Structure formats: C-alpha cells, structure tokens
Amino acid sequence: MPDGADKKPSRIQQRNRGLILDAALDVFSKHGYRGATLDQIAEAAGLSKPNILYYFDGKEEIHVTLLNQLMETWLDPLVTLDPDGDPLQEILGYVQRKLDMARDLPRESRLFAGEILQGAPRMAPHLVTDLQPLFDEKCAVIRAWMEKGALATVDPRHLIFSIWATTQHYADFDAQVQVLLRDDPDRHGGAAEYLATMFTKLLRP
Amino acid sequence: MPDGADKKPSRIQQRNRGLILDAALDVFSKHGYRGATLDQIAEAAGLSKPNILYYFDGKEEIHVTLLNQLMETWLDPLVTLDPDGDPLQEILGYVQRKLDMARDLPRESRLFAGEILQGAPRMAPHLVTDLQPLFDEKCAVIRAWMEKGALATVDPRHLIFSIWATTQHYADFDAQVQVLLRDDPDRHGGAAEYLATMFTKLLRP
DNA sequence: TCGTGTCTTTACCAAATGGTAAAAATTGCC
DNA sequence: GGCAATTTTTACCATTTGGTAAAGACACGA
C-alpha cells in the first residue's frame, strides 16, 4: 500500500501517481470538483478505477494533492518580485510572467479559479497560511517603492488584484475570448502589449 | 401542465417559477451545474422535487432559463455605452456600472463565470448571437473615439477584456479577496477609486 | 526459480441523484 | 356548492457514482 508516509515510492508508483494527477488536472479543470468523476479520471489516466483508489485514498485526496502542488507554482511569479530591482520593470515582469502562465498552464488556472469561485472549500487554509503573508509582504514592497517616488501611488492591493484578474482572464474565460477574438492570430502578443501599456501608464511616476 | 407556449401563467405559476429560479441561482452559483442537485434547489425554494419538475422539464432547463435571463442583465451596461457621450466619461461610467453589478449581483457573476470556465457548454450560442455583435459594435465605437483623438490609442478588445476582468474579479474571486482584504471596511470604494485611476491614466489622450 | 511483497483486475455495493406515475389536494370559475 | 383544471404529494425507479473486498497477475531480490 502506498499510503501514509512511505519511505521510497517505486518506479511504478511514481509513474502512475503522475498519470493520475495529470488526468485529474484535465478532468477537474474541465468539469469542476463535483462534475468530475473517478471513471473519467481513470479513463484519462489509462487505469482502472480501483487502481486509482490504490494510489489515492479517494476523489478528495486527488483534488487536494493537485491544489497543494498548484499553490507553489501559482505563487512563484510573485515570490520572484525583487525588492531590489527596478520597480516598474519588476511589476511589468510580473505581469508578463503571469500572462505566460495563463497561456502555458490554462488547466492549472482554471482549477484554481473553480476552487475560488465556489468559496475555496478545500483551499481556504492555504490562502491564509501561504498566500496572505506573501501578499502582505509584496504589498509592503510596492508601497515602499511608491513612497520612494519610484512608482505612482495607488493602492497596492487593488494593483495586484488587477494584475491577477487581467492575466488569468485569458485562461479562465478562454471560451469567451475565443469567440470574440476568433481570427486574431496573435492573441497573446496583443494582450501582452496592451497590459504593458496599461500598467506602465498607471505606474510611471 | 405549464409546458410549451401557454397563454397566461397563473398567479401561482409565476410565484413558484420565480421561487425556483431564485433558489436555483443560489445553488448553481455556489456549486456549479453538476455540483447542484434538484434536492438542494427544491429545499431552497421550499417546494418538493417533483413539484419543481412540474414547473420545469428538468435540471438543464432551469439552468438554461437562468442563463437566458442573465444574458440581458449582463450585457445591459455595455448596451448603455453611448457613442455620443463624452468618451472618457462613458468608459469610466461603464467601469463603475460593472463594478456595481459585481457587488449587487455576485450570484449572477459567478453563474456566468462558472459557465464560461467550463467552456460555455450551454451558452456558446448566446455568446455568438448576442455578445459578439454587441462587442464588435462597441469596439468600433471606441476605435472611432481613439481615431478622433478623444482617447489614447489602445486595442479596444483588450481594453474591454480588462474592464470585465477587473470588475468581475471582485465577485468571482470574492473568497480570495475577503481573505486578503480582511479588515478593509470600504473594499468597494477602494476598488472604484483604483479602477477609475487606472483607466483614466490609460485612456486620457 | 522460487517466494514475498507490489500492483491490477473482477465483481460487487450502498448512497445519491435525476426523473416518473398516479393519487390526493387545492384552486377558481359557474 | 359543485366541478373541472391546476397544483402538490406519495411512492417509486433506473442510473450514476464513490468506494470496497478479494482474488489474480506481476516484479524482483535471494
């Protein structure tokens, strides 16, 4: 049994847990927690349902594992924000990294969005322990930049919200964006340019 | 049977259909389509499950009815954008109306977000028939303003996306916003001020 | 190659869920 | 009040779904 705090996961164990988590990310991000079924995950992973339950205690554990893994990836671009860098370039770099993530990891973005949309029932603790301290810390950094006169003064909290909202929008609302931008061959480039302009005009002292 | 194209819905029919739709809006916006159950809707409406099915053909019809009703409300602020008004004031007014809607109709915002997040399986037609023409029309209006020199030039499509993203964020990601802004007594006012600043700096010629 | 521990399958199950049939109650019109 | 039409309840049902038990297949070190 691969339960609990085992010492060494076998080759097979590592491969199958990976297959399952990747399949589950697909299914959960497409249908939401309750909309996803173990059968769908099993089929997508190419394993039988009882076999899935050999590697994970249940549907919820798979979801929680995914959310835990996601948290690190998700916060990384903000962690990278360097208090000693050039303020405007740091912010614009952050915007760009978030936008790239929306393009490269849309499943992760939607998984996260779905969880928050439903009130973060399985992630509220993470928000308080992981996100909140980081958020407060980076708000302080930005506020210091503004007080130094290196950036125009705005509420750093709403600034960060607007960065999250505008970048993640391209992943989370992709179905809508696709309809409205149907024949644009360079959606990503257009978004990148627009957002760089917007945040530059907002923040240039 | 209240099926099909009846002539006049009775008093009871109007009241109960209203109760059901309001309850369903609650439940669907909280748990998503597949996460919502008829039993939950029935209990929230104060009716029995078979009674619910007397008024609606099934779960899907309730959801679709809700989505249809929502579409009009949802697009209204954009419809109101007046080509003959003052360009910057029109845009800022639009932002404000959208932000007010996020505050006053969070259930509707989340219902919409959930539907799009999952690929708009029950709303794709609406997007093409209702949203797309309106979007194109208003993009043209904004582009004309820019060519006239009344607004700084940016891509109107991404401009609209950024307005949607930043305003709806406060409803759709409320669980997150609440954690991060825990003790702010004036979240709405702060957001309004921030967004007005941002779009003014972006668009003022 | 043999045996032990790891992995996979087969055959289930109980609960939840969307939905139905038909009887019972109620409403509203004459 | 009487009666037809509307509304509501009771009693079900079939399917789906998360999960389990236990037998069987397989890997791998001695």
Short mmCIF file of C-alpha atoms (C1' of nucleotides) in Angstrom, two decimals:
data_model
loop_
_atom_site.label_atom_id
_atom_site.label_comp_id
_atom_site.label_asym_id
_atom_site.label_seq_id
_atom_site.Cartn_x
_atom_site.Cartn_y
_atom_site.Cartn_z
CA MET A 1 0.00 0.00 0.00
CA PRO A 2 1.40 3.42 -0.97
CA ASP A 3 -0.50 5.03 1.89
CA GLY A 4 0.89 7.30 4.57
CA ALA A 5 4.47 8.40 4.92
CA ASP A 6 6.29 5.68 2.99
CA LYS A 7 10.00 5.83 2.52
CA LYS A 8 10.58 5.35 -1.19
CA PRO A 9 7.97 5.42 -3.95
CA SER A 10 8.72 2.72 -6.53
CA ARG A 11 9.23 3.43 -10.22
CA ILE A 12 5.69 2.25 -11.00
CA GLN A 13 4.26 4.25 -8.14
CA GLN A 14 5.85 7.45 -9.33
CA ARG A 15 4.71 6.94 -12.91
CA ASN A 16 1.14 6.06 -12.02
CA ARG A 17 0.66 8.78 -9.48
CA GLY A 18 1.88 11.17 -12.14
CA LEU A 19 -0.51 9.78 -14.73
CA ILE A 20 -3.40 10.05 -12.32
CA LEU A 21 -2.63 13.62 -11.27
CA ASP A 22 -2.25 14.74 -14.86
CA ALA A 23 -5.51 13.09 -15.86
CA ALA A 24 -7.24 14.53 -12.81
CA LEU A 25 -5.99 18.01 -13.63
CA ASP A 26 -7.57 17.64 -17.05
CA VAL A 27 -10.89 16.43 -15.72
CA PHE A 28 -11.18 18.66 -12.66
CA SER A 29 -10.27 21.79 -14.59
CA LYS A 30 -12.83 20.94 -17.27
CA HIS A 31 -15.78 19.94 -15.09
CA GLY A 32 -15.09 21.22 -11.58
CA TYR A 33 -14.79 19.10 -8.47
CA ARG A 34 -18.27 17.63 -8.33
CA GLY A 35 -18.60 17.46 -12.09
CA ALA A 36 -15.54 15.26 -12.36
CA THR A 37 -15.93 11.51 -11.86
CA LEU A 38 -13.39 8.91 -10.88
CA ASP A 39 -14.34 6.97 -14.00
CA GLN A 40 -13.40 9.91 -16.20
CA ILE A 41 -10.11 10.32 -14.38
CA ALA A 42 -9.43 6.60 -14.60
CA GLU A 43 -10.11 6.53 -18.32
CA ALA A 44 -7.99 9.60 -18.97
CA ALA A 45 -5.16 8.05 -16.97
CA GLY A 46 -5.50 4.70 -18.71
CA LEU A 47 -6.01 2.90 -15.43
CA SER A 48 -8.96 1.17 -13.79
CA LYS A 49 -10.95 2.95 -11.12
CA PRO A 50 -9.96 0.60 -8.29
CA ASN A 51 -6.39 1.02 -9.40
CA ILE A 52 -6.74 4.77 -9.00
CA LEU A 53 -8.00 4.17 -5.48
CA TYR A 54 -4.96 2.05 -4.80
CA TYR A 55 -2.81 5.16 -5.22
CA PHE A 56 -5.11 7.74 -3.65
CA ASP A 57 -7.49 7.45 -0.73
CA GLY A 58 -10.34 8.96 -2.68
CA LYS A 59 -11.53 11.67 -5.01
CA GLU A 60 -10.99 14.40 -2.48
CA GLU A 61 -7.38 13.40 -1.81
CA ILE A 62 -6.60 13.65 -5.50
CA HIS A 63 -8.12 17.11 -5.65
CA VAL A 64 -6.32 18.30 -2.55
CA THR A 65 -3.00 16.93 -3.80
CA LEU A 66 -3.48 18.84 -7.02
CA LEU A 67 -4.31 22.04 -5.15
CA ASN A 68 -1.27 21.67 -2.91
CA GLN A 69 1.05 21.17 -5.86
CA LEU A 70 -0.56 24.08 -7.65
CA MET A 71 -0.08 26.55 -4.83
CA GLU A 72 3.70 26.61 -5.21
CA THR A 73 3.65 27.05 -8.98
CA TRP A 74 0.99 29.65 -8.64
CA LEU A 75 2.73 31.89 -6.17
CA ASP A 76 6.16 31.57 -7.72
CA PRO A 77 5.93 34.61 -10.04
CA LEU A 78 5.02 36.79 -7.07
CA VAL A 79 7.79 35.32 -4.93
CA THR A 80 10.21 36.32 -7.68
CA LEU A 81 9.26 40.00 -7.37
CA ASP A 82 12.56 41.53 -6.32
CA PRO A 83 12.52 44.42 -3.83
CA ASP A 84 15.95 45.47 -5.08
CA GLY A 85 15.09 45.50 -8.79
CA ASP A 86 13.82 48.41 -10.84
CA PRO A 87 10.25 48.93 -9.58
CA LEU A 88 8.47 49.43 -12.89
CA GLN A 89 10.42 46.65 -14.58
CA GLU A 90 9.69 44.32 -11.68
CA ILE A 91 5.96 44.92 -11.95
CA LEU A 92 5.93 44.60 -15.73
CA GLY A 93 7.97 41.42 -15.46
CA TYR A 94 5.46 40.05 -13.00
CA VAL A 95 2.59 40.85 -15.36
CA GLN A 96 4.42 39.11 -18.19
CA ARG A 97 5.13 36.01 -16.12
CA LYS A 98 1.51 35.76 -15.05
CA LEU A 99 0.35 36.18 -18.63
CA ASP A 100 2.74 33.47 -19.79
CA MET A 101 1.37 31.19 -17.12
CA ALA A 102 -2.17 31.79 -18.32
CA ARG A 103 -1.05 30.66 -21.77
CA ASP A 104 1.12 27.75 -20.71
CA LEU A 105 -0.86 26.42 -17.75
CA PRO A 106 -4.53 27.08 -18.50
CA ARG A 107 -5.67 23.92 -16.76
CA GLU A 108 -4.00 25.00 -13.56
CA SER A 109 -5.50 28.46 -13.86
CA ARG A 110 -8.99 27.04 -14.27
CA LEU A 111 -8.57 24.58 -11.45
CA PHE A 112 -7.62 27.44 -9.18
CA ALA A 113 -10.40 29.68 -10.46
CA GLY A 114 -13.02 26.96 -9.99
CA GLU A 115 -11.93 26.37 -6.45
CA ILE A 116 -12.06 30.05 -5.50
CA LEU A 117 -15.33 30.56 -7.37
CA GLN A 118 -17.00 28.01 -5.14
CA GLY A 119 -15.73 29.64 -1.99
CA ALA A 120 -12.37 27.84 -1.72
CA PRO A 121 -13.86 24.96 0.32
CA ARG A 122 -10.66 22.91 0.03
CA MET A 123 -8.15 25.73 -0.10
CA ALA A 124 -9.10 28.35 2.45
CA PRO A 125 -6.33 27.22 4.83
CA HIS A 126 -3.72 27.56 2.08
CA LEU A 127 -4.92 31.05 1.29
CA VAL A 128 -4.38 32.13 4.86
CA THR A 129 -1.09 30.33 5.51
CA ASP A 130 0.63 30.70 2.12
CA LEU A 131 -0.96 33.46 0.09
CA GLN A 132 -1.82 36.03 2.71
CA PRO A 133 1.69 36.53 4.16
CA LEU A 134 3.22 36.70 0.69
CA PHE A 135 0.56 39.16 -0.43
CA ASP A 136 1.12 41.41 2.58
CA GLU A 137 4.88 41.26 2.15
CA LYS A 138 4.76 42.23 -1.51
CA CYS A 139 2.20 44.95 -0.87
CA ALA A 140 4.69 46.43 1.58
CA VAL A 141 7.44 46.26 -1.02
CA ILE A 142 5.28 48.05 -3.57
CA ARG A 143 4.17 50.63 -1.03
CA ALA A 144 7.80 51.35 -0.20
CA TRP A 145 8.54 51.88 -3.89
CA MET A 146 5.70 54.35 -4.10
CA GLU A 147 6.79 56.25 -1.02
CA LYS A 148 10.27 56.45 -2.51
CA GLY A 149 8.68 58.09 -5.56
CA ALA A 150 9.75 55.26 -7.87
CA LEU A 151 6.14 54.46 -8.75
CA ALA A 152 2.95 56.48 -8.91
CA THR A 153 0.86 56.00 -5.79
CA VAL A 154 -2.10 53.62 -5.98
CA ASP A 155 -3.47 51.02 -3.59
CA PRO A 156 -1.03 48.10 -3.97
CA ARG A 157 -3.70 45.56 -3.02
CA HIS A 158 -6.00 46.56 -5.83
CA LEU A 159 -3.00 46.80 -8.13
CA ILE A 160 -2.18 43.15 -7.50
CA PHE A 161 -5.82 42.16 -7.90
CA SER A 162 -5.92 43.89 -11.27
CA ILE A 163 -2.80 42.05 -12.40
CA TRP A 164 -4.27 38.71 -11.38
CA ALA A 165 -7.62 39.49 -12.94
CA THR A 166 -6.38 40.72 -16.29
CA THR A 167 -3.82 37.96 -16.83
CA GLN A 168 -5.82 34.98 -15.59
CA HIS A 169 -8.80 36.20 -17.58
CA TYR A 170 -7.20 34.87 -20.77
CA ALA A 171 -7.11 31.35 -19.37
CA ASP A 172 -10.26 31.31 -17.27
CA PHE A 173 -12.54 32.99 -19.82
CA ASP A 174 -10.88 31.43 -22.83
CA ALA A 175 -14.20 30.16 -24.22
CA GLN A 176 -15.40 33.77 -24.39
CA VAL A 177 -12.12 35.25 -25.60
CA GLN A 178 -12.00 32.69 -28.38
CA VAL A 179 -15.43 33.70 -29.65
CA LEU A 180 -14.67 37.42 -29.55
CA LEU A 181 -11.13 37.28 -30.92
CA ARG A 182 -11.95 34.47 -33.35
CA ASP A 183 -9.47 35.28 -36.13
CA ASP A 184 -6.72 37.06 -34.27
CA PRO A 185 -3.51 35.14 -34.98
CA ASP A 186 -1.62 36.84 -32.14
CA ARG A 187 -3.87 36.99 -29.12
CA HIS A 188 -1.08 36.52 -26.65
CA GLY A 189 1.10 39.22 -28.15
CA GLY A 190 -1.79 41.65 -28.28
CA ALA A 191 -2.63 41.04 -24.65
CA ALA A 192 0.99 41.39 -23.60
CA GLU A 193 1.34 44.72 -25.37
CA TYR A 194 -1.94 46.05 -24.03
CA LEU A 195 -1.18 45.10 -20.44
CA ALA A 196 2.35 46.51 -20.59
CA THR A 197 0.91 49.81 -21.81
CA MET A 198 -1.79 49.86 -19.18
CA PHE A 199 0.43 49.17 -16.19
CA THR A 200 3.18 51.45 -17.46
CA LYS A 201 0.80 54.39 -17.77
CA LEU A 202 -0.68 53.61 -14.39
CA LEU A 203 2.59 53.34 -12.51
CA ARG A 204 5.15 55.58 -14.20
CA PRO A 205 5.79 58.34 -11.67
CA MET B 1 -49.16 21.47 -17.40
CA PRO B 2 -47.25 24.74 -17.72
CA ASP B 3 -45.27 23.29 -20.59
CA GLY B 4 -44.76 24.80 -24.00
CA ALA B 5 -46.12 28.12 -25.22
CA ASP B 6 -49.01 28.64 -22.83
CA LYS B 7 -51.09 31.75 -22.97
CA LYS B 8 -51.23 33.07 -19.42
CA PRO B 9 -49.17 31.88 -16.46
CA SER B 10 -51.33 31.77 -13.34
CA ARG B 11 -50.54 33.69 -10.16
CA ILE B 12 -49.22 30.51 -8.54
CA GLN B 13 -47.20 29.62 -11.59
CA GLN B 14 -45.48 32.99 -11.67
CA ARG B 15 -44.69 32.91 -7.99
CA ASN B 16 -43.36 29.37 -7.98
CA ARG B 17 -41.29 29.70 -11.12
CA GLY B 18 -39.77 32.78 -9.50
CA LEU B 19 -39.05 30.94 -6.28
CA ILE B 20 -37.44 28.10 -8.19
CA LEU B 21 -35.26 30.33 -10.33
CA ASP B 22 -34.08 32.32 -7.35
CA ALA B 23 -33.25 29.16 -5.42
CA ALA B 24 -31.54 27.67 -8.45
CA LEU B 25 -29.44 30.80 -8.91
CA ASP B 26 -28.26 30.38 -5.34
CA VAL B 27 -27.42 26.73 -5.72
CA PHE B 28 -25.94 26.80 -9.23
CA SER B 29 -23.75 29.80 -8.48
CA LYS B 30 -22.49 28.13 -5.32
CA HIS B 31 -21.82 24.62 -6.61
CA GLY B 32 -21.76 24.80 -10.42
CA TYR B 33 -24.07 22.94 -12.74
CA ARG B 34 -23.13 19.40 -11.90
CA GLY B 35 -22.49 20.16 -8.26
CA ALA B 36 -26.02 21.43 -7.80
CA THR B 37 -28.79 18.93 -7.07
CA LEU B 38 -32.52 19.18 -7.61
CA ASP B 39 -33.00 18.34 -3.95
CA GLN B 40 -30.94 21.36 -2.91
CA ILE B 41 -32.88 23.60 -5.26
CA ALA B 42 -36.16 22.17 -4.04
CA GLU B 43 -35.27 22.75 -0.41
CA ALA B 44 -34.04 26.28 -1.06
CA ALA B 45 -37.26 27.03 -2.94
CA GLY B 46 -39.43 25.48 -0.23
CA LEU B 47 -41.02 23.06 -2.71
CA SER B 48 -40.83 19.33 -3.27
CA LYS B 49 -38.63 17.92 -6.00
CA PRO B 50 -41.48 16.56 -8.12
CA ASN B 51 -43.15 19.92 -7.79
CA ILE B 52 -40.05 21.57 -9.22
CA LEU B 53 -40.27 19.18 -12.14
CA TYR B 54 -43.87 20.20 -12.64
CA TYR B 55 -42.69 23.71 -13.50
CA PHE B 56 -39.51 22.86 -15.39
CA ASP B 57 -38.74 19.98 -17.69
CA GLY B 58 -35.55 19.15 -15.85
CA LYS B 59 -32.37 20.39 -14.28
CA GLU B 60 -30.93 21.57 -17.56
CA GLU B 61 -33.98 23.64 -18.46
CA ILE B 62 -33.72 25.50 -15.17
CA HIS B 63 -30.08 26.24 -15.83
CA VAL B 64 -30.69 27.37 -19.39
CA THR B 65 -33.58 29.59 -18.30
CA LEU B 66 -31.31 31.22 -15.76
CA LEU B 67 -28.59 31.76 -18.35
CA ASN B 68 -31.04 33.27 -20.83
CA GLN B 69 -32.39 35.71 -18.24
CA LEU B 70 -28.87 36.56 -17.16
CA MET B 71 -27.65 37.45 -20.64
CA GLU B 72 -29.81 40.55 -20.88
CA THR B 73 -28.87 41.88 -17.45
CA TRP B 74 -25.28 41.11 -18.13
CA LEU B 75 -24.96 42.96 -21.38
CA ASP B 76 -27.03 45.94 -20.34
CA PRO B 77 -24.17 48.10 -19.03
CA LEU B 78 -22.35 47.70 -22.33
CA VAL B 79 -25.50 48.44 -24.34
CA THR B 80 -25.76 51.69 -22.42
CA LEU B 81 -22.34 52.87 -23.66
CA ASP B 82 -23.31 55.99 -25.61
CA PRO B 83 -21.39 56.80 -28.83
CA ASP B 84 -22.45 60.44 -28.46
CA GLY B 85 -21.36 60.87 -24.87
CA ASP B 86 -18.00 62.08 -23.60
CA PRO B 87 -15.63 59.21 -24.41
CA LEU B 88 -13.66 59.05 -21.16
CA GLN B 89 -16.75 59.59 -19.04
CA GLU B 90 -18.57 56.86 -20.96
CA ILE B 91 -15.80 54.34 -20.32
CA LEU B 92 -15.47 55.28 -16.66
CA GLY B 93 -19.23 55.07 -16.29
CA TYR B 94 -19.16 51.62 -17.80
CA VAL B 95 -16.46 50.51 -15.39
CA GLN B 96 -18.48 51.83 -12.49
CA ARG B 97 -21.66 50.08 -13.61
CA LYS B 98 -19.82 46.79 -13.99
CA LEU B 99 -18.26 47.18 -10.56
CA ASP B 100 -21.65 47.92 -9.02
CA MET B 101 -23.02 44.81 -10.67
CA ALA B 102 -20.23 42.70 -9.18
CA ARG B 103 -21.26 44.00 -5.77
CA ASP B 104 -25.02 43.80 -6.23
CA LEU B 105 -25.32 40.64 -8.32
CA PRO B 106 -22.47 38.35 -7.24
CA ARG B 107 -24.54 35.21 -7.78
CA GLU B 108 -25.17 36.14 -11.37
CA SER B 109 -21.50 36.95 -11.88
CA ARG B 110 -20.44 33.57 -10.52
CA LEU B 111 -23.06 31.70 -12.52
CA PHE B 112 -21.73 33.33 -15.66
CA ALA B 113 -18.10 32.75 -14.71
CA GLY B 114 -18.73 29.10 -13.94
CA GLU B 115 -20.40 28.56 -17.27
CA ILE B 116 -17.57 30.18 -19.23
CA LEU B 117 -14.92 28.47 -17.13
CA GLN B 118 -16.25 25.10 -18.23
CA GLY B 119 -16.22 26.03 -21.88
CA ALA B 120 -19.69 27.60 -22.08
CA PRO B 121 -21.37 24.26 -22.94
CA ARG B 122 -24.85 25.73 -22.54
CA MET B 123 -24.13 29.26 -23.61
CA ALA B 124 -21.89 29.20 -26.66
CA PRO B 125 -24.83 30.05 -28.98
CA HIS B 126 -25.70 33.09 -26.89
CA LEU B 127 -22.13 34.30 -27.00
CA VAL B 128 -22.15 34.26 -30.78
CA THR B 129 -25.65 35.66 -31.34
CA ASP B 130 -25.87 38.21 -28.53
CA LEU B 131 -22.45 39.07 -27.19
CA GLN B 132 -20.30 39.02 -30.31
CA PRO B 133 -22.26 41.61 -32.35
CA LEU B 134 -22.52 43.93 -29.38
CA PHE B 135 -18.82 43.53 -28.65
CA ASP B 136 -17.85 44.29 -32.24
CA GLU B 137 -20.15 47.30 -32.34
CA LYS B 138 -18.78 48.82 -29.17
CA CYS B 139 -15.20 48.10 -30.21
CA ALA B 140 -15.91 50.13 -33.33
CA VAL B 141 -17.31 52.98 -31.24
CA ILE B 142 -14.24 53.02 -29.05
CA ARG B 143 -11.91 52.80 -32.04
CA ALA B 144 -13.68 55.80 -33.59
CA TRP B 145 -13.16 57.75 -30.38
CA MET B 146 -9.47 56.94 -30.49
CA GLU B 147 -9.11 57.92 -34.13
CA LYS B 148 -10.80 61.19 -33.31
CA GLY B 149 -8.13 61.74 -30.67
CA ALA B 150 -10.63 61.74 -27.83
CA LEU B 151 -8.94 58.75 -26.21
CA ALA B 152 -5.41 57.39 -26.19
CA THR B 153 -5.00 54.55 -28.65
CA VAL B 154 -5.04 51.00 -27.32
CA ASP B 155 -6.60 47.79 -28.58
CA PRO B 156 -10.31 48.22 -27.75
CA ARG B 157 -10.82 44.46 -27.48
CA HIS B 158 -8.23 44.04 -24.77
CA LEU B 159 -9.49 47.21 -23.14
CA ILE B 160 -12.94 45.67 -22.77
CA PHE B 161 -11.46 42.39 -21.53
CA SER B 162 -9.54 44.27 -18.88
CA ILE B 163 -12.70 46.04 -17.74
CA TRP B 164 -14.58 42.77 -17.47
CA ALA B 165 -11.71 41.03 -15.73
CA THR B 166 -11.00 43.70 -13.13
CA THR B 167 -14.61 44.33 -12.17
CA GLN B 168 -15.94 40.78 -12.15
CA HIS B 169 -12.88 39.70 -10.18
CA TYR B 170 -14.40 41.17 -7.03
CA ALA B 171 -17.44 38.91 -7.32
CA ASP B 172 -15.87 35.79 -8.80
CA PHE B 173 -12.80 35.69 -6.55
CA ASP B 174 -14.57 37.04 -3.50
CA ALA B 175 -13.35 34.16 -1.33
CA GLN B 176 -9.78 35.25 -2.05
CA VAL B 177 -10.43 38.97 -1.86
CA GLN B 178 -12.07 38.50 1.52
CA VAL B 179 -9.03 36.76 2.93
CA LEU B 180 -6.58 39.35 1.62
CA LEU B 181 -8.63 42.46 2.42
CA ARG B 182 -9.98 41.01 5.66
CA ASP B 183 -10.39 44.22 7.69
CA ASP B 184 -10.94 46.81 4.97
CA PRO B 185 -14.26 48.49 5.73
CA ASP B 186 -14.51 50.04 2.26
CA ARG B 187 -13.50 47.43 -0.31
CA HIS B 188 -15.93 48.64 -2.90
CA GLY B 189 -14.92 52.25 -2.64
CA GLY B 190 -11.24 51.37 -2.80
CA ALA B 191 -11.75 49.29 -5.90
CA ALA B 192 -13.81 52.02 -7.55
CA GLU B 193 -11.16 54.62 -6.93
CA TYR B 194 -8.33 52.38 -8.09
CA LEU B 195 -10.08 51.38 -11.30
CA ALA B 196 -11.08 54.96 -12.11
CA THR B 197 -7.45 55.99 -11.74
CA MET B 198 -6.17 53.12 -13.82
CA PHE B 199 -8.50 53.60 -16.76
CA THR B 200 -8.18 57.38 -16.66
CA LYS B 201 -4.39 57.21 -16.89
CA LEU B 202 -4.62 54.61 -19.61
CA LEU B 203 -7.09 56.47 -21.81
CA ARG B 204 -6.64 60.17 -21.24
CA PRO B 205 -5.25 61.45 -24.55
"C1'" DT C 1 13.33 -20.37 -9.82
"C1'" DC C 2 11.03 -19.52 -6.05
"C1'" DG C 3 8.54 -16.74 -2.85
"C1'" DT C 4 7.24 -12.30 -0.98
"C1'" DG C 5 5.56 -8.01 -1.49
"C1'" DT C 6 3.67 -4.83 -5.08
"C1'" DC C 7 0.32 -3.90 -8.35
"C1'" DT C 8 -4.14 -4.82 -11.09
"C1'" DT C 9 -8.46 -6.73 -12.11
"C1'" DT C 10 -13.06 -8.66 -11.33
"C1'" DA C 11 -17.16 -8.45 -9.11
"C1'" DC C 12 -19.60 -6.04 -6.26
"C1'" DC C 13 -22.32 -2.46 -3.06
"C1'" DA C 14 -24.78 1.49 -0.81
"C1'" DA C 15 -25.95 6.07 -1.39
"C1'" DA C 16 -27.18 9.82 -4.19
"C1'" DT C 17 -29.49 11.65 -7.99
"C1'" DG C 18 -32.49 12.93 -11.98
"C1'" DG C 19 -36.73 11.71 -13.08
"C1'" DT C 20 -41.81 9.47 -13.38
"C1'" DA C 21 -46.68 7.79 -12.40
"C1'" DA C 22 -50.58 8.42 -10.32
"C1'" DA C 23 -53.25 9.54 -6.44
"C1'" DA C 24 -54.62 13.37 -3.49
"C1'" DA C 25 -55.39 18.07 -2.52
"C1'" DT C 26 -56.40 22.58 -3.87
"C1'" DT C 27 -57.98 26.47 -6.70
"C1'" DG C 28 -61.00 29.11 -9.20
"C1'" DC C 29 -64.89 29.62 -12.16
"C1'" DC C 30 -70.16 28.78 -12.96
"C1'" DG D 1 -71.82 24.39 -3.61
"C1'" DG D 2 -70.20 21.73 -7.44
"C1'" DC D 3 -66.84 20.53 -10.70
"C1'" DA D 4 -63.08 20.77 -13.95
"C1'" DA D 5 -58.46 22.21 -14.18
"C1'" DT D 6 -54.45 23.09 -11.76
"C1'" DT D 7 -51.14 22.10 -8.25
"C1'" DT D 8 -48.88 19.08 -4.80
"C1'" DT D 9 -47.69 14.87 -2.59
"C1'" DT D 10 -46.54 9.98 -2.10
"C1'" DA D 11 -44.22 6.22 -3.61
"C1'" DC D 12 -41.25 4.68 -6.71
"C1'" DC D 13 -37.37 3.63 -10.33
"C1'" DA D 14 -33.01 3.35 -13.16
"C1'" DT D 15 -28.60 5.14 -13.48
"C1'" DT D 16 -24.54 7.01 -11.86
"C1'" DT D 17 -21.02 7.32 -8.67
"C1'" DG D 18 -17.60 6.87 -4.93
"C1'" DG D 19 -15.85 3.19 -2.85
"C1'" DT D 20 -14.56 -1.94 -1.24
"C1'" DA D 21 -13.18 -6.98 -0.94
"C1'" DA D 22 -10.68 -10.34 -2.51
"C1'" DA D 23 -8.64 -12.96 -5.97
"C1'" DG D 24 -5.23 -12.86 -9.50
"C1'" DA D 25 -1.03 -11.14 -12.08
"C1'" DC D 26 3.42 -9.38 -11.79
"C1'" DA D 27 8.18 -7.76 -10.34
"C1'" DC D 28 12.29 -8.66 -8.24
"C1'" DG D 29 15.79 -9.93 -4.90
"C1'" DA D 30 17.77 -14.26 -2.73
#
